[in-house]
Amino acid sequence: MKKFLFMAAVSALALSGGKAMAADISATGEVSARIVEPLSVAQIVPLNFGAVLAGENVITITPGGLRSATDGAKLVGGDGQSAGTYTSAAAAQFTISGPVGAKPKVTFGATSVQIASGENTMTVDNFISNAASEANEIKGTAGGTGELTFRVGADLHVAANQAPGDYTGTYTVNVHY
């Protein structure tokens, strides 16, 4: 029986052609990284809805700086676009600094914020910027640092019995690659 098993093993080896099992094969892969300068952002002009009269309405400032009112709102100012001698309505303006050619994205920290005058509040929402276009990229000398300016608009909700006052607050603009 032992002779039979030995002969079977020799026959199996002969039939396999005596080839040994293949050795492990390996390759080397490359890895790389590029460290880029961080982006920075600064407000140049604050978002300002100007002067308005109380009344159940929504005041809109577009990123282009146009001011309008819905639901019978009365804008204070001769042409309805600015607030005359009170305060000028304006879209916010920001400047992003960073590597030339970068196409930063702009988002907002909250969908709405409250602005206040003492105990009285109003809601600001529907923030929008003109930086959403893929064509917006940081301009400057190739290989250097440059700037991109963008504007922000939003809606202000005024109540029918809104108390007079100077209302202020903050909102967050996020800029990232």
PDB file of C-alpha atoms in Angstrom:
ATOM      1  CA  MET A   1       0.000   0.000   0.000  1.00  0.00           C
ATOM      2  CA  LYS A   2       2.837   2.367   0.806  1.00  0.00           C
ATOM      3  CA  LYS A   3       4.369   1.580  -2.548  1.00  0.00           C
ATOM      4  CA  PHE A   4       1.084   2.395  -4.260  1.00  0.00           C
ATOM      5  CA  LEU A   5       0.806   5.822  -2.517  1.00  0.00           C
ATOM      6  CA  PHE A   6       4.414   6.620  -3.375  1.00  0.00           C
ATOM      7  CA  MET A   7       3.815   5.759  -7.035  1.00  0.00           C
ATOM      8  CA  ALA A   8       0.633   7.901  -7.087  1.00  0.00           C
ATOM      9  CA  ALA A   9       2.563  10.879  -5.722  1.00  0.00           C
ATOM     10  CA  VAL A  10       5.363  10.433  -8.292  1.00  0.00           C
ATOM     11  CA  SER A  11       2.786  10.131 -11.086  1.00  0.00           C
ATOM     12  CA  ALA A  12       1.001  13.323  -9.965  1.00  0.00           C
ATOM     13  CA  LEU A  13       4.314  15.178  -9.928  1.00  0.00           C
ATOM     14  CA  ALA A  14       5.187  13.894 -13.384  1.00  0.00           C
ATOM     15  CA  LEU A  15       1.792  14.887 -14.795  1.00  0.00           C
ATOM     16  CA  SER A  16       2.117  18.430 -13.430  1.00  0.00           C
ATOM     17  CA  GLY A  17       5.290  18.904 -15.443  1.00  0.00           C
ATOM     18  CA  GLY A  18       7.319  19.541 -12.333  1.00  0.00           C
ATOM     19  CA  LYS A  19       6.319  23.249 -12.265  1.00  0.00           C
ATOM     20  CA  ALA A  20       6.577  24.969  -8.949  1.00  0.00           C
ATOM     21  CA  MET A  21       3.835  27.287  -7.712  1.00  0.00           C
ATOM     22  CA  ALA A  22       4.149  30.906  -8.961  1.00  0.00           C
ATOM     23  CA  ALA A  23       5.972  33.329  -6.679  1.00  0.00           C
ATOM     24  CA  ASP A  24       4.224  36.462  -5.320  1.00  0.00           C
ATOM     25  CA  ILE A  25       4.340  39.380  -7.752  1.00  0.00           C
ATOM     26  CA  SER A  26       4.420  42.967  -6.545  1.00  0.00           C
ATOM     27  CA  ALA A  27       4.565  46.493  -7.907  1.00  0.00           C
ATOM     28  CA  THR A  28       5.374  49.858  -6.436  1.00  0.00           C
ATOM     29  CA  GLY A  29       2.760  52.640  -6.478  1.00  0.00           C
ATOM     30  CA  GLU A  30       3.395  56.363  -6.225  1.00  0.00           C
ATOM     31  CA  VAL A  31       1.752  58.701  -3.737  1.00  0.00           C
ATOM     32  CA  SER A  32       1.798  62.488  -3.634  1.00  0.00           C
ATOM     33  CA  ALA A  33       0.187  65.484  -1.941  1.00  0.00           C
ATOM     34  CA  ARG A  34       0.161  69.215  -2.498  1.00  0.00           C
ATOM     35  CA  ILE A  35      -0.227  71.633   0.373  1.00  0.00           C
ATOM     36  CA  VAL A  36      -2.075  74.780  -0.712  1.00  0.00           C
ATOM     37  CA  GLU A  37      -2.475  78.103   0.990  1.00  0.00           C
ATOM     38  CA  PRO A  38      -5.629  78.410   3.067  1.00  0.00           C
ATOM     39  CA  LEU A  39      -8.400  80.665   1.824  1.00  0.00           C
ATOM     40  CA  SER A  40      -9.338  83.759   3.798  1.00  0.00           C
ATOM     41  CA  VAL A  41     -12.480  85.871   3.579  1.00  0.00           C
ATOM     42  CA  ALA A  42     -13.250  89.396   4.797  1.00  0.00           C
ATOM     43  CA  GLN A  43     -16.396  91.508   4.717  1.00  0.00           C
ATOM     44  CA  ILE A  44     -15.921  94.803   2.864  1.00  0.00           C
ATOM     45  CA  VAL A  45     -19.510  96.137   2.893  1.00  0.00           C
ATOM     46  CA  PRO A  46     -22.201  94.990   5.374  1.00  0.00           C
ATOM     47  CA  LEU A  47     -25.646  93.790   4.291  1.00  0.00           C
ATOM     48  CA  ASN A  48     -28.017  96.733   4.852  1.00  0.00           C
ATOM     49  CA  PHE A  49     -31.763  96.701   4.163  1.00  0.00           C
ATOM     50  CA  GLY A  50     -32.019 100.467   4.629  1.00  0.00           C
ATOM     51  CA  ALA A  51     -34.992 102.196   6.255  1.00  0.00           C
ATOM     52  CA  VAL A  52     -38.480 100.722   5.951  1.00  0.00           C
ATOM     53  CA  LEU A  53     -41.873 101.337   7.499  1.00  0.00           C
ATOM     54  CA  ALA A  54     -43.505  98.620   9.622  1.00  0.00           C
ATOM     55  CA  GLY A  55     -45.981  96.437   7.760  1.00  0.00           C
ATOM     56  CA  GLU A  56     -46.400  92.717   7.149  1.00  0.00           C
ATOM     57  CA  ASN A  57     -43.921  92.377   4.294  1.00  0.00           C
ATOM     58  CA  VAL A  58     -40.610  91.052   3.007  1.00  0.00           C
ATOM     59  CA  ILE A  59     -37.754  93.322   1.951  1.00  0.00           C
ATOM     60  CA  THR A  60     -35.301  91.770  -0.529  1.00  0.00           C
ATOM     61  CA  ILE A  61     -31.762  92.877  -1.325  1.00  0.00           C
ATOM     62  CA  THR A  62     -30.314  91.043  -4.347  1.00  0.00           C
ATOM     63  CA  PRO A  63     -26.588  90.305  -4.680  1.00  0.00           C
ATOM     64  CA  GLY A  64     -26.664  93.027  -7.352  1.00  0.00           C
ATOM     65  CA  GLY A  65     -27.831  95.521  -4.711  1.00  0.00           C
ATOM     66  CA  LEU A  66     -31.440  96.018  -5.846  1.00  0.00           C
ATOM     67  CA  ARG A  67     -33.943  96.510  -3.029  1.00  0.00           C
ATOM     68  CA  SER A  68     -37.615  95.600  -3.355  1.00  0.00           C
ATOM     69  CA  ALA A  69     -40.618  95.032  -1.108  1.00  0.00           C
ATOM     70  CA  THR A  70     -43.624  92.728  -1.242  1.00  0.00           C
ATOM     71  CA  ASP A  71     -46.989  92.746   0.508  1.00  0.00           C
ATOM     72  CA  GLY A  72     -47.395  96.523   0.565  1.00  0.00           C
ATOM     73  CA  ALA A  73     -44.132  97.395   2.258  1.00  0.00           C
ATOM     74  CA  LYS A  74     -43.079 101.000   2.123  1.00  0.00           C
ATOM     75  CA  LEU A  75     -39.427 101.612   1.470  1.00  0.00           C
ATOM     76  CA  VAL A  76     -38.069 104.873   2.847  1.00  0.00           C
ATOM     77  CA  GLY A  77     -36.092 106.748   0.205  1.00  0.00           C
ATOM     78  CA  GLY A  78     -36.904 108.751  -2.891  1.00  0.00           C
ATOM     79  CA  ASP A  79     -36.482 106.082  -5.572  1.00  0.00           C
ATOM     80  CA  GLY A  80     -37.396 102.969  -3.631  1.00  0.00           C
ATOM     81  CA  GLN A  81     -33.895 101.608  -4.196  1.00  0.00           C
ATOM     82  CA  SER A  82     -32.050 103.574  -1.528  1.00  0.00           C
ATOM     83  CA  ALA A  83     -33.095 104.931   1.810  1.00  0.00           C
ATOM     84  CA  GLY A  84     -32.250 108.541   1.061  1.00  0.00           C
ATOM     85  CA  THR A  85     -31.040 110.497   4.060  1.00  0.00           C
ATOM     86  CA  TYR A  86     -31.547 107.631   6.508  1.00  0.00           C
ATOM     87  CA  THR A  87     -29.139 104.948   5.385  1.00  0.00           C
ATOM     88  CA  SER A  88     -28.319 103.434   2.024  1.00  0.00           C
ATOM     89  CA  ALA A  89     -29.481  99.912   1.320  1.00  0.00           C
ATOM     90  CA  ALA A  90     -26.684  97.667   0.063  1.00  0.00           C
ATOM     91  CA  ALA A  91     -25.834  94.065  -0.700  1.00  0.00           C
ATOM     92  CA  ALA A  92     -22.963  92.743   1.397  1.00  0.00           C
ATOM     93  CA  GLN A  93     -19.576  92.497  -0.267  1.00  0.00           C
ATOM     94  CA  PHE A  94     -16.817  90.049   0.662  1.00  0.00           C
ATOM     95  CA  THR A  95     -13.331  89.385  -0.675  1.00  0.00           C
ATOM     96  CA  ILE A  96     -11.760  85.917  -0.742  1.00  0.00           C
ATOM     97  CA  SER A  97      -7.961  85.698  -0.847  1.00  0.00           C
ATOM     98  CA  GLY A  98      -6.135  82.543  -1.897  1.00  0.00           C
ATOM     99  CA  PRO A  99      -4.163  80.776  -4.622  1.00  0.00           C
ATOM    100  CA  VAL A 100      -4.754  82.037  -8.167  1.00  0.00           C
ATOM    101  CA  GLY A 101      -7.050  79.715 -10.117  1.00  0.00           C
ATOM    102  CA  ALA A 102      -8.849  78.316  -7.046  1.00  0.00           C
ATOM    103  CA  LYS A 103     -12.639  78.101  -7.414  1.00  0.00           C
ATOM    104  CA  PRO A 104     -13.941  78.504  -3.872  1.00  0.00           C
ATOM    105  CA  LYS A 105     -17.480  77.638  -2.874  1.00  0.00           C
ATOM    106  CA  VAL A 106     -19.595  79.924  -0.687  1.00  0.00           C
ATOM    107  CA  THR A 107     -22.202  78.630   1.756  1.00  0.00           C
ATOM    108  CA  PHE A 108     -24.006  80.131   4.727  1.00  0.00           C
ATOM    109  CA  GLY A 109     -23.859  78.921   8.320  1.00  0.00           C
ATOM    110  CA  ALA A 110     -27.626  79.096   8.895  1.00  0.00           C
ATOM    111  CA  THR A 111     -30.708  79.329   6.719  1.00  0.00           C
ATOM    112  CA  SER A 112     -32.026  82.203   8.846  1.00  0.00           C
ATOM    113  CA  VAL A 113     -30.809  84.560  11.569  1.00  0.00           C
ATOM    114  CA  GLN A 114     -32.451  87.013  13.939  1.00  0.00           C
ATOM    115  CA  ILE A 115     -31.520  90.681  14.051  1.00  0.00           C
ATOM    116  CA  ALA A 116     -32.508  92.687  17.112  1.00  0.00           C
ATOM    117  CA  SER A 117     -33.166  96.132  18.505  1.00  0.00           C
ATOM    118  CA  GLY A 118     -33.388  95.626  22.242  1.00  0.00           C
ATOM    119  CA  GLU A 119     -36.049  92.964  22.847  1.00  0.00           C
ATOM    120  CA  ASN A 120     -37.512  93.307  19.325  1.00  0.00           C
ATOM    121  CA  THR A 121     -36.411  90.962  16.524  1.00  0.00           C
ATOM    122  CA  MET A 122     -36.809  90.382  12.794  1.00  0.00           C
ATOM    123  CA  THR A 123     -35.816  87.363  10.684  1.00  0.00           C
ATOM    124  CA  VAL A 124     -33.322  87.490   7.825  1.00  0.00           C
ATOM    125  CA  ASP A 125     -33.260  84.448   5.513  1.00  0.00           C
ATOM    126  CA  ASN A 126     -32.835  83.223   1.939  1.00  0.00           C
ATOM    127  CA  PHE A 127     -29.186  84.267   1.820  1.00  0.00           C
ATOM    128  CA  ILE A 128     -27.793  84.151  -1.703  1.00  0.00           C
ATOM    129  CA  SER A 129     -24.453  85.067  -3.248  1.00  0.00           C
ATOM    130  CA  ASN A 130     -23.266  85.732  -6.766  1.00  0.00           C
ATOM    131  CA  ALA A 131     -20.256  83.448  -6.164  1.00  0.00           C
ATOM    132  CA  ALA A 132     -22.141  80.295  -7.179  1.00  0.00           C
ATOM    133  CA  SER A 133     -20.883  80.335 -10.766  1.00  0.00           C
ATOM    134  CA  GLU A 134     -18.122  77.901 -11.759  1.00  0.00           C
ATOM    135  CA  ALA A 135     -16.612  80.826 -13.686  1.00  0.00           C
ATOM    136  CA  ASN A 136     -15.787  82.542 -10.387  1.00  0.00           C
ATOM    137  CA  GLU A 137     -12.167  81.862  -9.656  1.00  0.00           C
ATOM    138  CA  ILE A 138      -9.472  83.718  -7.809  1.00  0.00           C
ATOM    139  CA  LYS A 139      -7.659  86.020 -10.210  1.00  0.00           C
ATOM    140  CA  GLY A 140      -4.079  87.270 -10.054  1.00  0.00           C
ATOM    141  CA  THR A 141      -0.563  86.459 -11.232  1.00  0.00           C
ATOM    142  CA  ALA A 142      -0.115  82.750 -11.982  1.00  0.00           C
ATOM    143  CA  GLY A 143       1.490  80.872  -9.115  1.00  0.00           C
ATOM    144  CA  GLY A 144       0.678  83.669  -6.669  1.00  0.00           C
ATOM    145  CA  THR A 145      -2.110  84.809  -4.413  1.00  0.00           C
ATOM    146  CA  GLY A 146      -5.143  86.670  -5.716  1.00  0.00           C
ATOM    147  CA  GLU A 147      -8.635  87.794  -4.830  1.00  0.00           C
ATOM    148  CA  LEU A 148     -12.256  87.133  -5.713  1.00  0.00           C
ATOM    149  CA  THR A 149     -15.002  89.561  -4.704  1.00  0.00           C
ATOM    150  CA  PHE A 150     -18.590  88.421  -4.272  1.00  0.00           C
ATOM    151  CA  ARG A 151     -21.841  89.938  -2.996  1.00  0.00           C
ATOM    152  CA  VAL A 152     -24.581  88.618  -0.723  1.00  0.00           C
ATOM    153  CA  GLY A 153     -28.283  89.414  -0.643  1.00  0.00           C
ATOM    154  CA  ALA A 154     -31.148  88.155   1.535  1.00  0.00           C
ATOM    155  CA  ASP A 155     -34.757  88.697   2.659  1.00  0.00           C
ATOM    156  CA  LEU A 156     -35.848  90.676   5.735  1.00  0.00           C
ATOM    157  CA  HIS A 157     -39.238  89.817   7.279  1.00  0.00           C
ATOM    158  CA  VAL A 158     -40.955  92.871   8.797  1.00  0.00           C
ATOM    159  CA  ALA A 159     -43.999  92.431  11.055  1.00  0.00           C
ATOM    160  CA  ALA A 160     -47.132  94.585  10.797  1.00  0.00           C
ATOM    161  CA  ASN A 161     -46.471  96.015  14.266  1.00  0.00           C
ATOM    162  CA  GLN A 162     -42.642  96.032  14.070  1.00  0.00           C
ATOM    163  CA  ALA A 163     -41.232  98.405  16.699  1.00  0.00           C
ATOM    164  CA  PRO A 164     -39.041 101.262  15.400  1.00  0.00           C
ATOM    165  CA  GLY A 165     -35.314 100.909  16.064  1.00  0.00           C
ATOM    166  CA  ASP A 166     -31.914 100.110  14.625  1.00  0.00           C
ATOM    167  CA  TYR A 167     -31.797  96.329  14.194  1.00  0.00           C
ATOM    168  CA  THR A 168     -28.454  94.514  14.001  1.00  0.00           C
ATOM    169  CA  GLY A 169     -27.171  90.967  13.976  1.00  0.00           C
ATOM    170  CA  THR A 170     -24.690  88.655  12.306  1.00  0.00           C
ATOM    171  CA  TYR A 171     -24.635  85.770   9.871  1.00  0.00           C
ATOM    172  CA  THR A 172     -21.870  83.368   8.846  1.00  0.00           C
ATOM    173  CA  VAL A 173     -20.356  83.045   5.392  1.00  0.00           C
ATOM    174  CA  ASN A 174     -18.351  79.834   4.823  1.00  0.00           C
ATOM    175  CA  VAL A 175     -15.734  79.705   2.082  1.00  0.00           C
ATOM    176  CA  HIS A 176     -14.021  76.439   1.138  1.00  0.00           C
ATOM    177  CA  TYR A 177     -12.288  74.687  -1.741  1.00  0.00           C
TER     178      TYR A 177
END
